Amino acid sequence: MTEPASAGDAADVLLPPRTGLHRRNAWGFGLGTLGRDMAATLVTMFLIVYLTEVVQVSNATLAAVTVVLVVMRLFDAVNDPVMGLIVDNTRTRWGKFKPWIAGGALAWAAATIVMFSDWGVEGPWFVVVFIVVYLLWEIAYTVNDISYYGMLPSLSRNQIERERIGVVARVCANIGIFGVVMAIVPVTSALEEVLGSAQSAWFALAVAVAAMMLIFQTITLVTAKEQVSSERMHTSLRELFSVIGRNDQLLWVTLAMVLFMTGYTITTSLGLYYFTYIYGDVGMYPVFAAILGVSQIGGLLLFPLASAKLGRRRVHLLATASCAVGYVVFLFAGTSMLFIGVAGVLLFAGQAFIQLLMMMFIADSVEYGQWKLGRRNESVTFSLQPFIYKAASALASGAVGVTLIVSGINDAGSAADITDVGASAFKVAMMVVPLILVVVSWLVLARRYRLDETRYAEIIADLRLRESTVEARDGES
C-alpha cells in the first residue's frame, strides 16, 4: 500500500463544483429520495402503530411479530453486501444502477400496498402471512436501496459537490419523512370518515404513498447521470468480504452509525405513543412533527456552511452535543410543550447533521477502499448504509416491542390506563437509552475515523496519479 500524494495536488476535490450537470444530478438524485423515504417511513415508523392501533393484534401476536421484525431485518441487513456485489458486477446499456433502481421500485410499491391490505386472518396465520409479505417488502427495498445509494459516489468525487448533492437528497428525504409523519393522524382520520374504516384509510394512504414513490424515482432514472466511471473488474463472492473487511474506515463508520441510528429510531418509533399515552394529547403529535421537520431541514441547509467553517470533526461534535442536550431537556420537560419543542429542535437539528455526515463518511470510504485495495466497489461499500438502517431498525423494533408490552401501552385504552411505573419505563426506553447510544457513537468515530478533508484530498491525488500512470502505459503499448 503506497502513501498518498500531497494534498496540494488534489486541491480540486475541495474546490466549488461545476454548475450545470451538478445541479441536474443534485436535483435528479435528490428528488428521488422524497418518494423513497415516504414509503420507507410508512413501514419503518408506523407499521407497529398500524398493527397495534388498527389491526389490534394481541400481545402474543405482537411479540411474535416483534421477533420476526428483528430476525428478518438483521438477516436482510447481512444480505445487503451481497446485493451490492450483484449491482457492482452488473453491465447493461443503462449502466449498473438504474435497472435495479427501476425494478426494485416497482416491486417495493406493490409490496407496500399489500402490507396494508386486509388479509382476513388472525393468530398464527396472521404471523405466517406477515412473514411472507414483509420478506417481499424487504427484498424489494434492498434491491432499490443498494442500487440507488450506490450511484451517489459515481455522480462526483468532489467533496463539496458530494455534500451539496447529499444536502439536496437529505432535504428531499426529510420532506418525505415528515410529510408522512405530519399527515398520518389527520389524513387517516379524514380517510376513515370517508371510507368507513381505519383499515381502508391506511390502505388508501399506502396506495398514495406507493404512487408518489414511483413518480419521484422516475425523475431520478431520467435525469441523474454518472460522472465517475468504474473499472470493468468483476468482484467475486470471496472478494466481497475483503472489500468490506479490509476497509477499516468503513467498518468504524458502520459501528458508530448503527449505535446512533438505533437510538434515533427508538425515539421516533415511540413518538406517536408518547403523545397518545404519556403526554395525553395525540393532536399535538402533528405539531411536534412539524417542528421536527423544520428543524431537520434547517440543519441540513446549514450543514455546508458549518462544514466549511468548522470542518467535519467539529460539526460531528457539535451535532452530538445538540442531540445529547435535547434528550436531557426532553426527559425533564414534563407536560410543557415549550420544552418538548426545544428538545425536538435540539435533537433533530443535530440528527440532521449526523445523518448527512454518515452519507459523506461512507461515500469517502469508496475512494479509501479503492486506494487501499485497488478496486472501486460503490454498491458494496454503500450497502453498509442500508445495513446501518436495517440493523438499527431491527434493534429498535425489539426495543419498541418490549417497551409497549412492559409499559402496558399495548393493552391500554388511553393515557389514564398507564401507571407511573409504566410511564417511567417508557421514558427510559425513549430518551435515556438513546442518549447513551448517541454518546458512545461519537466516541467511536472520534477515536477511530481518520478520513478528514486533508486525508481525503491526499487519497484522491494519489488515485489520479495512478490513473494517469496507467493511461500513459496503455498509450505506449
XYZ file of C-alpha atoms in Angstrom:
477
model
C 0.000 0.000 0.000
C 1.600 3.266 -1.131
C 1.473 6.596 0.628
C -0.928 9.131 -0.863
C 0.225 12.067 -2.936
C 0.362 15.538 -1.461
C -2.835 17.427 -0.657
C -1.776 20.284 -2.882
C -2.077 18.031 -5.946
C -5.696 17.293 -5.027
C -6.949 20.745 -4.154
C -9.603 20.425 -6.838
C -11.537 17.906 -4.746
C -12.256 20.724 -2.303
C -12.996 23.426 -4.875
C -16.558 24.573 -5.673
C -18.178 22.254 -8.231
C -19.242 22.877 -11.801
C -22.803 24.151 -12.069
C -24.867 22.722 -14.958
C -24.545 18.968 -14.625
C -24.047 19.279 -10.875
C -27.457 20.900 -10.466
C -29.042 18.258 -12.665
C -27.519 15.437 -10.613
C -28.256 17.142 -7.290
C -31.953 17.605 -8.043
C -32.347 14.452 -10.100
C -30.848 12.261 -7.392
C -32.289 14.280 -4.513
C -35.924 14.306 -5.616
C -35.890 10.524 -5.879
C -35.357 10.297 -2.122
C -38.594 12.165 -1.421
C -40.823 9.317 -2.566
C -38.469 6.618 -1.279
C -38.461 7.933 2.246
C -42.234 8.371 2.264
C -42.625 4.652 1.556
C -39.884 3.648 3.983
C -41.275 5.842 6.780
C -44.779 4.441 6.434
C -43.454 0.977 7.276
C -40.426 1.569 9.498
C -42.127 4.115 11.767
C -45.828 3.252 11.558
C -46.194 -0.444 10.795
C -46.244 -1.266 14.511
C -48.752 1.549 15.071
C -50.949 0.093 12.316
C -50.741 -3.387 13.832
C -51.461 -2.306 17.409
C -53.960 0.528 16.863
C -55.783 -0.528 13.642
C -55.436 -4.314 13.361
C -55.270 -4.505 17.177
C -53.132 -7.612 17.447
C -52.858 -9.388 20.786
C -49.761 -9.291 22.993
C -48.857 -12.784 21.802
C -49.118 -11.807 18.131
C -47.221 -8.545 18.781
C -44.439 -10.479 20.491
C -44.246 -12.880 17.534
C -44.241 -10.017 15.019
C -41.517 -8.241 17.015
C -39.305 -11.341 16.865
C -39.975 -11.643 13.123
C -39.044 -7.989 12.531
C -35.808 -8.252 14.494
C -34.682 -11.501 12.860
C -35.689 -10.594 9.314
C -34.223 -7.078 9.418
C -30.935 -8.383 10.778
C -30.877 -11.176 8.187
C -31.690 -8.734 5.408
C -29.045 -6.300 6.637
C -26.398 -9.022 6.416
C -27.518 -9.746 2.842
C -27.126 -6.114 1.736
C -23.446 -6.501 0.731
C -24.403 -9.464 -1.473
C -26.876 -7.240 -3.319
C -24.128 -4.640 -3.568
C -21.897 -7.256 -5.171
C -24.608 -8.095 -7.723
C -25.049 -4.428 -8.616
C -21.305 -3.801 -8.913
C -20.987 -6.748 -11.286
C -23.922 -5.626 -13.474
C -23.195 -4.400 -17.017
C -26.059 -3.050 -19.140
C -26.577 -0.293 -21.711
C -28.302 1.745 -18.944
C -25.414 1.288 -16.518
C -25.259 -0.914 -13.456
C -27.520 1.084 -11.130
C -30.666 2.178 -12.983
C -32.094 -1.252 -13.968
C -32.045 -2.324 -10.327
C -33.441 1.023 -9.135
C -36.406 0.681 -11.521
C -37.157 -2.984 -10.799
C -36.788 -2.548 -7.057
C -39.104 0.479 -7.020
C -41.901 -1.361 -8.824
C -41.715 -4.385 -6.524
C -41.412 -2.158 -3.469
C -44.534 -0.187 -4.360
C -46.534 -3.409 -4.823
C -45.311 -4.886 -1.536
C -46.156 -1.670 0.353
C -49.752 -1.810 -0.888
C -50.097 -5.477 0.074
C -48.613 -4.743 3.519
C -51.590 -2.538 4.410
C -54.262 -4.732 2.803
C -56.899 -6.602 4.813
C -55.580 -10.158 4.955
C -58.632 -11.602 6.689
C -56.630 -13.887 9.028
C -55.766 -13.872 12.735
C -53.432 -15.540 15.218
C -50.727 -17.881 13.861
C -51.914 -17.484 10.258
C -51.569 -13.719 10.568
C -47.932 -14.194 11.582
C -47.341 -16.550 8.631
C -48.792 -14.097 6.118
C -46.876 -11.268 7.765
C -43.599 -13.143 7.311
C -44.225 -13.659 3.578
C -45.361 -10.094 2.884
C -42.639 -8.482 4.955
C -39.973 -10.640 3.316
C -41.117 -9.469 -0.129
C -41.124 -5.864 1.080
C -37.605 -6.135 2.483
C -36.192 -7.773 -0.670
C -37.690 -5.098 -2.924
C -36.475 -2.341 -0.611
C -32.972 -3.814 -0.613
C -32.779 -4.040 -4.410
C -33.781 -0.399 -4.785
C -31.836 0.985 -1.840
C -28.479 -0.628 -2.626
C -28.536 0.431 -6.265
C -29.895 3.914 -5.509
C -27.323 4.979 -2.962
C -24.598 3.004 -4.701
C -24.976 5.502 -7.542
C -24.134 8.500 -5.331
C -20.312 8.180 -5.382
C -20.418 7.851 -9.182
C -22.104 11.263 -9.529
C -18.940 13.081 -8.362
C -15.862 12.664 -6.202
C -15.518 16.365 -5.454
C -16.237 16.662 -1.710
C -18.115 19.959 -1.954
C -20.165 18.649 -4.860
C -20.975 15.487 -2.918
C -22.020 17.495 0.103
C -24.385 19.595 -1.991
C -25.891 16.535 -3.648
C -26.206 14.983 -0.199
C -27.874 18.092 1.214
C -30.496 18.153 -1.552
C -31.056 14.414 -1.120
C -31.486 14.609 2.645
C -33.696 17.726 2.465
C -35.976 15.957 -0.017
C -35.866 12.775 2.060
C -36.857 14.666 5.192
C -39.700 16.389 3.364
C -40.920 12.897 2.501
C -40.384 11.587 6.021
C -42.069 14.432 7.852
C -44.771 14.736 5.224
C -45.854 11.252 6.270
C -45.250 11.900 9.974
C -47.351 15.077 9.996
C -50.068 13.604 7.775
C -50.500 10.219 9.401
C -53.009 11.262 12.087
C -55.138 13.874 10.247
C -55.105 12.077 6.872
C -56.009 8.633 8.200
C -58.722 10.209 10.378
C -60.191 12.064 7.406
C -59.998 8.986 5.176
C -61.633 6.878 7.875
C -64.658 9.178 7.880
C -64.919 8.944 4.085
C -64.165 5.234 3.651
C -65.835 3.942 6.803
C -62.963 2.076 8.481
C -59.462 2.690 9.761
C -58.093 -0.242 7.754
C -59.447 1.179 4.490
C -57.957 4.564 5.389
C -54.483 3.141 5.924
C -54.753 1.100 2.727
C -55.657 4.217 0.720
C -52.710 6.063 2.236
C -50.379 3.191 1.308
C -51.576 3.307 -2.312
C -50.983 7.063 -2.477
C -47.503 6.766 -0.950
C -46.541 3.947 -3.347
C -47.627 6.054 -6.317
C -45.600 9.038 -5.076
C -42.549 6.851 -4.665
C -42.741 5.657 -8.284
C -43.188 9.199 -9.611
C -40.119 10.561 -7.844
C -37.996 7.510 -8.645
C -38.766 8.086 -12.307
C -37.294 11.585 -12.013
C -34.000 10.091 -10.831
C -33.949 7.493 -13.598
C -34.459 10.134 -16.276
C -32.176 12.922 -15.025
C -29.260 11.581 -12.910
C -26.051 10.945 -14.864
C -22.917 9.127 -13.673
C -19.626 11.065 -13.834
C -17.110 8.694 -12.233
C -16.526 5.556 -14.269
C -15.915 2.218 -12.585
C -13.293 -0.308 -13.524
C -14.507 -3.225 -15.592
C -13.423 -5.505 -12.792
C -15.530 -8.433 -11.620
C -15.773 -8.927 -7.863
C -16.263 -12.486 -6.669
C -18.218 -13.543 -3.617
C -14.973 -14.445 -1.883
C -13.549 -10.989 -2.602
C -16.700 -9.372 -1.201
C -15.607 -9.996 2.380
C -12.197 -8.496 1.659
C -13.737 -5.342 0.156
C -15.648 -4.740 3.388
C -13.439 -6.369 5.997
C -10.229 -4.596 4.951
C -11.887 -1.172 4.693
C -11.327 -0.275 8.337
C -12.742 3.256 7.980
C -15.997 1.898 6.578
C -16.306 -0.571 9.457
C -15.843 2.101 12.139
C -18.427 4.333 10.468
C -20.829 1.402 10.331
C -20.450 0.530 14.010
C -20.829 4.137 15.143
C -23.856 4.817 12.977
C -25.654 1.593 13.951
C -25.398 2.774 17.551
C -26.637 6.274 16.726
C -29.466 5.199 14.411
C -30.697 2.582 16.891
C -31.229 5.289 19.500
C -32.758 7.696 16.990
C -35.133 5.047 15.614
C -36.284 4.044 19.096
C -37.186 7.672 19.793
C -39.036 8.294 16.525
C -40.855 4.947 16.640
C -42.228 5.711 20.102
C -43.209 9.300 19.247
C -46.867 8.723 18.435
C -47.257 6.510 21.503
C -45.669 9.233 23.643
C -48.247 11.844 22.701
C -51.112 9.346 22.923
C -50.332 7.639 26.230
C -47.750 9.772 28.089
C -48.451 13.368 27.099
C -52.151 12.528 26.701
C -52.993 14.543 23.568
C -52.416 12.825 20.217
C -53.453 16.039 18.470
C -50.094 17.576 19.411
C -48.163 14.899 17.508
C -48.536 16.562 14.056
C -47.485 19.890 15.613
C -44.397 18.267 17.143
C -43.658 16.554 13.828
C -43.824 19.903 12.023
C -41.306 21.370 14.484
C -39.008 18.424 13.949
C -39.330 18.579 10.176
C -38.413 22.268 10.048
C -35.520 21.643 12.459
C -34.089 18.837 10.365
C -34.401 20.657 7.071
C -32.900 23.787 8.646
C -29.989 21.702 9.938
C -29.397 20.181 6.515
C -29.404 23.587 4.819
C -26.891 24.917 7.353
C -24.587 21.904 7.004
C -22.460 23.160 4.053
C -21.780 26.453 5.869
C -20.957 24.693 9.141
C -18.758 22.143 7.374
C -16.842 24.863 5.529
C -16.304 26.936 8.681
C -15.688 24.212 11.254
C -14.703 21.054 9.409
C -16.479 17.731 9.701
C -14.985 16.657 13.020
C -16.177 19.766 14.858
C -19.551 19.573 13.145
C -19.885 15.998 14.385
C -19.030 17.058 17.961
C -21.471 19.977 17.801
C -24.255 17.773 16.426
C -23.703 15.094 19.070
C -23.776 17.690 21.856
C -27.022 19.105 20.446
C -28.632 15.647 20.462
C -27.418 14.878 23.986
C -28.735 18.155 25.424
C -32.006 17.596 23.550
C -32.519 14.224 25.214
C -31.862 15.679 28.669
C -34.361 18.513 28.085
C -36.914 16.024 26.731
C -36.548 13.773 29.772
C -37.347 16.597 32.201
C -39.833 18.505 30.003
C -42.890 17.016 31.704
C -46.073 18.291 30.052
C -44.556 21.591 28.868
C -44.955 21.700 25.097
C -42.452 24.573 25.018
C -39.668 22.449 26.490
C -40.703 19.433 24.427
C -40.432 21.628 21.328
C -36.988 22.917 22.362
C -35.859 19.336 22.923
C -37.139 18.384 19.484
C -35.268 21.234 17.793
C -32.001 20.279 19.502
C -32.452 16.573 18.774
C -33.448 16.756 15.158
C -31.184 19.608 14.059
C -28.264 17.613 15.451
C -29.553 14.412 13.910
C -29.765 16.101 10.502
C -26.044 16.926 10.635
C -25.116 13.401 11.689
C -27.390 11.826 9.073
C -25.616 13.771 6.315
C -22.185 13.131 7.818
C -22.902 9.406 7.718
C -23.641 9.580 3.995
C -20.458 11.581 3.342
C -18.295 9.300 5.502
C -19.488 6.240 3.598
C -19.091 7.956 0.217
C -15.496 8.914 1.065
C -14.863 5.313 2.122
C -15.395 4.303 -1.520
C -12.220 6.119 -2.575
C -10.403 4.956 0.544
C -11.233 1.351 -0.354
C -10.183 1.966 -3.966
C -6.882 3.454 -2.796
C -6.195 0.727 -0.252
C -7.453 -2.350 -2.111
C -7.027 -1.391 -5.766
C -10.679 -1.783 -6.718
C -13.698 0.527 -6.743
C -16.893 -1.006 -5.336
C -19.521 1.722 -4.908
C -22.519 -0.526 -4.313
C -20.746 -2.948 -1.992
C -19.401 -0.043 0.051
C -22.709 1.821 0.111
C -24.551 -1.381 1.005
C -23.368 -0.611 4.514
C -25.734 2.399 4.627
C -28.918 0.297 4.341
C -27.196 -2.231 6.591
C -26.938 0.553 9.189
C -30.601 1.489 8.835
C -31.818 -2.107 8.870
C -29.635 -3.250 11.750
C -30.709 -0.179 13.713
C -34.330 -0.753 12.749
C -34.110 -4.379 13.868
C -32.628 -3.496 17.249
C -35.074 -0.604 17.676
C -38.040 -2.818 16.751
C -37.080 -5.212 19.506
C -36.779 -2.354 21.980
C -40.107 -0.829 20.895
C -41.992 -4.121 21.088
C -40.651 -4.851 24.561
C -41.381 -1.273 25.681
C -45.009 -1.409 24.546
C -45.596 -4.661 26.389
C -43.662 -3.805 29.579
C -45.140 -0.308 29.890
C -48.672 -1.672 29.416
C -49.377 0.508 26.384
C -50.381 -2.355 24.073
C -53.237 -3.257 26.451
C -54.118 0.344 27.342
C -57.144 2.173 26.022
C -55.993 5.687 26.966
C -53.344 7.630 28.887
C -55.306 7.052 32.114
C -54.538 3.318 31.898
C -50.757 3.842 32.134
C -49.200 3.544 35.610
C -46.340 5.722 36.841
C -44.007 2.729 36.618
C -45.097 2.087 33.044
C -44.591 5.739 32.085
C -41.123 5.758 33.651
C -40.124 2.599 31.772
C -41.376 4.178 28.562
C -39.324 7.363 29.094
C -36.166 5.403 29.874
C -36.550 3.485 26.624
C -37.372 6.577 24.557
C -34.851 9.041 25.997
C -32.187 7.574 28.301
C -31.147 4.559 26.221
C -30.842 6.639 23.000
C -28.806 9.284 24.863
C -26.264 6.653 25.891
C -26.084 5.245 22.355
C -25.532 8.709 20.834
C -22.572 9.442 23.138
C -20.948 6.043 22.532
C -21.374 6.533 18.776
C -19.470 9.821 18.926
C -16.654 8.240 20.935
C -16.185 5.513 18.314
C -15.881 7.952 15.403
C -13.794 10.498 17.316
C -11.203 7.867 18.147
C -11.192 5.705 15.014
C -12.319 7.625 11.902
C -9.375 9.243 10.069
C -10.743 10.392 6.680
C -10.788 14.129 7.287
C -10.713 16.662 4.438
C -6.904 16.704 4.130
C -6.507 12.940 4.167
C -9.256 12.503 1.577
C -7.647 15.075 -0.737
C -4.333 13.221 -0.498
C -6.015 9.931 -1.409
C -7.751 11.441 -4.451
C -4.453 12.926 -5.656
C -2.777 9.541 -5.397
C -5.648 7.802 -7.240
C -5.404 10.303 -10.092
C -1.658 9.805 -10.265
C -2.189 6.062 -10.572
C -4.837 6.557 -13.263
C -2.569 8.836 -15.314
C 0.274 6.324 -14.998
C -1.955 3.523 -16.299
C -3.206 5.690 -19.177
C 0.372 6.605 -20.134
C 1.420 2.955 -20.057
C -1.561 1.939 -22.178
C -0.743 4.701 -24.669
C 2.796 3.429 -25.104
C 1.736 -0.186 -25.665
